[in-house]
Amino acid sequence: MALDLIKATALILALSLLQGFNARFWGERHAARAIGSGLIFGVMCVVGMMMPITLTPGVIFDGRSAVLSMAALFGGPAVGAIAGAVAAAYRLHLGGGGALVGVGVITVSVLLGLLMRMLVSRGKVAPGFLPFLGLGVVVHVVALLFFLGLPGDTAKRVFETLALPYLLTLAPATALLGMLLLDLDERQRTGKALRDSEARMRAITEAVPDVLMVLDEDGRYLKIRAPDEKLLVADAESLNGKLMTDVLPPEKAAMFQDYVRRTLQSDSAQVLEYTLDTRGGPRVFEARARALDVTFEGRRAVVLLTRDITERVRLEEEQRIAAIAFESQQGMMITDAYSVILRVNKAFTAITGFSAEEAIGQRTSLLASGRHDTAFYRAMWSKLHADGVWEGEIWNRRRNGEVYPERLSISAVRNADGMVTHYVAAFMDITFSKAAEDEIRRLAFYDALTGLPNRRLLSDRLGQAMASTSRNSRHGALMFIDLDDFKNVNDLLGHHNGDLLLQKAGARLRDIVRETDTVARFGGDEFVVLLADLPEHSIDAAQQAERVAEAMLAALNRPYVLDGQTRQTSASIGIAMFSGSTHSIDEMLRRADLSMYESKQRGKNRLHFFDPVMQETVTARLRLEDEIRSGLATRQFCVHYQAQVENGRGIVSAEALARWRHPDKGFIPPAQFIPVAERAGLMSALGQQVMEDALQQLARWAHKPEAAHLSVAINISAAQLYQSEFADSVLEAISRTGAPPGKVVLELTESILLGDVDGAIDVMQRLRARGIRFSIDDFGTGYSSLAYLQSLPINELKIDRSFVRNLPASEGNLAIVRAVVALASALDVKVIAEGVETEGERNALAGNGCQFFQGYLFARPLPADEFEGLLREDLLRAR
Ligand code: C2E
Ligand code: CA
Ligand code: CA
């Protein structure tokens, strides 16, 4: 009987293994798992009841009480209830007298199991063999008590035969079953914990950006995990199981082998920095390795985490380079966006004198020299804003106040949004280089002896002048000047005096030309002068060039004092005119040079134009000058008289106008010979003759009753007025001819008077004291200024011909006439209009207060006898 009990118990224990399968099968699905578990426990009870110990028919003993108490203890109320229900149903189905007692035992077993579960969960009891045994004893003692309720002597027989084996078998069986279930439970719990921690580990390793490798002591890849296979030398799959010596270059393999060995010998992590040609190109890595506790196929191994630090290394390198660059020879300064200095280098301190402590926190205006205006800085900032860089030369001030030039470049640093965050300034003190540059410039472009520009600079300026004349269609002139017989000075007085003479000659040339012209020395005794910006009209331009050249000849002719000795020398000049860049620079120089030789050939001390037309005008003019000279000698000049009329009174005076009766060309008008005579310095002689003639005529008229009232107006040129003996010569001529001084009027133009106002006033006052009157000729065309008019002893204003024309139609002219008349009346002087050709003009003048006229309307300039005829007619008409 006891053996049967043990068999039943063994079967139950075996079936309990099904619980492990059930738990794995359902996993985390708790309800299904509870139902399955309850059914298994129920079936275990049923199987027990199928092979029971039958004491009397209807009364059976089996292991259900052990099973159910454990089902309730491990599975909880649901599992216990399901298992209990299945067991109770089957017991009721078997029926018999013990059925109800059997159901009672089932119920009590579940309840006691639940009670135990409660104690365990509250920590009152710890699960284990003895508590389970205790539960088994209690359950089965209570079951035995239930058997007392069996009818008749059955209860008595139970206690006599079965009670002891029942208790001794099923109580330990309960404990054993408990231990099996406990083990099952624990195994499941540790399995889950293991699975969880593995999943966590995987998640963690996958999140690491590093390459993870396990290498054994031979250098064999056991495991590789890479976030990016580009970081490996080959794909992870193919590396697995290979030796490093098979895939890495020998020296790298050796290095890693050594590294693995070091790691295995140490119990701390080993660090290694290395470069490797990976699938993604050469990279820099930092590895950390640690020896593993486990072995792989008997070999020790290390785990190695390696990180791509290429970018970091690059940045560090850049920083290192930047730091070295920052401490360069150049002054460096970093500011924020508001020009506040953040950082300076040692060169900054060396150049500016400000230490880092003094400079940092200050604004860059700390260095301002005050030499640049706001426009300069405004231009600098607008360039910086537009282009992000500025470069240039700037004057700054050192700490000791000294102002110095520096070459400065500023760069703006922008952030990702394009906002300027910093400015970086690099600068160099160019005090010395600027001086050196000036010196080099001087040596390269200037002649050492005279300090004048040399051939190179002249060529440069000639090119510029040619380009500029091609734009504005004006003219330029290039002159070659060679001192005549300079060799003699050198030979006779020595090189020292030769040099001195060259310096003086250069200075004289320089004095004659304008600031914008260039006087250069070509070595030896050759000078080259470049005149820029000459008039548009070629003849005008050539004449201006010629005037300058003549002035140069005169200047070079002046005596030189050398070592106490006086020397005189002349020069020859060749002139080539240009407008635009039709000829090359060399061709221009060649032309001027050739023309200079021409001058020499023609007898030195003269100028010669390259251009034949130019030369012809010069030659013609020179011929004219000669003819004027001989004309003066042979008295070819005479005087014509043009009537001056007072409104309603007839002829009151005459203007004396010079005429040239040329032996071949007939009458030549003054416009053609007066400017030439002026240039040739012949004007005073000519003026003298006119004056003589006019005064003689005046004296004659003074004795003729019909002409005795006439005054004569004589034109005076600048050359005459400013001659020191002018006033004396006039007075002498008057007394010699016997002309009445009160009838003499001298016509002067405004421009003549402005030459030397004080000198002119002196002369005029001396003459006026003798009754001579003065008229301002061509009035209105010069620089009329009330102030100077008031200070001049004048008697008459002569309205210029150009203002008479088109009267009264021209409103502008009318306004001028009115103004001159008003001015004359304010100054209390007479006003006369010249060039009156029409009645309309006369009437307009008269209507506006001008009562004196001269012009073709009344008479042309006439020889004296014809003029006298006119005078007679006029008198007859007046009667
Ligand atoms: P000017 O002193 O302004 O002389 C007036 C000029 O205007 C004269 O020209 C005369 O002939 C001209 N003329 C007079 N009425 C009319 C007119 O109704 N219509 C026009 N179209 N012209 C008129 P001319 O004689 O040829 O003299 C020219 C200039 O030469 C003079 O201008 C004067 O500046 C200068 N000149 C003449 N003779 C002498 C002289 O003996 N000594 C000096 N220094 N200059 C003189
Ligand atoms: Ca005149
Ligand atoms: Ca005039």
JSON list of C-alpha atoms in Angstrom, two decimals, residues 43 72 231 234 270 287 338 362 428 458 476 488 573 630 641 705 719 797:
[
{"chain": "A", "resi": 43, "resn": "VAL", "atom": "CA", "xyz": [-4.96, 16.75, -14.83]},
{"chain": "A", "resi": 72, "resn": "ALA", "atom": "CA", "xyz": [-2.24, 27.34, -5.12]},
{"chain": "A", "resi": 231, "resn": "LEU", "atom": "CA", "xyz": [36.16, 52.25, -40.59]},
{"chain": "A", "resi": 234, "resn": "ALA", "atom": "CA", "xyz": [37.72, 44.98, -45.05]},
{"chain": "A", "resi": 270, "resn": "GLN", "atom": "CA", "xyz": [45.66, 49.98, -22.60]},
{"chain": "A", "resi": 287, "resn": "ALA", "atom": "CA", "xyz": [42.01, 52.29, -29.23]},
{"chain": "A", "resi": 338, "resn": "TYR", "atom": "CA", "xyz": [32.49, 95.88, -31.99]},
{"chain": "A", "resi": 362, "resn": "GLN", "atom": "CA", "xyz": [40.25, 98.44, -25.38]},
{"chain": "A", "resi": 428, "resn": "MET", "atom": "CA", "xyz": [53.49, 94.99, -40.43]},
{"chain": "A", "resi": 458, "resn": "LEU", "atom": "CA", "xyz": [59.57, 110.34, -68.57]},
{"chain": "A", "resi": 476, "resn": "GLY", "atom": "CA", "xyz": [51.06, 117.54, -75.96]},
{"chain": "A", "resi": 488, "resn": "ASN", "atom": "CA", "xyz": [83.77, 122.98, -73.55]},
{"chain": "A", "resi": 573, "resn": "ILE", "atom": "CA", "xyz": [65.63, 122.43, -78.93]},
{"chain": "A", "resi": 630, "resn": "SER", "atom": "CA", "xyz": [62.95, 146.12, -91.61]},
{"chain": "A", "resi": 641, "resn": "TYR", "atom": "CA", "xyz": [42.23, 157.61, -88.22]},
{"chain": "A", "resi": 705, "resn": "PRO", "atom": "CA", "xyz": [40.60, 175.73, -87.40]},
{"chain": "A", "resi": 719, "resn": "ALA", "atom": "CA", "xyz": [55.19, 146.38, -73.69]},
{"chain": "A", "resi": 797, "resn": "LEU", "atom": "CA", "xyz": [35.05, 153.63, -70.81]}
]
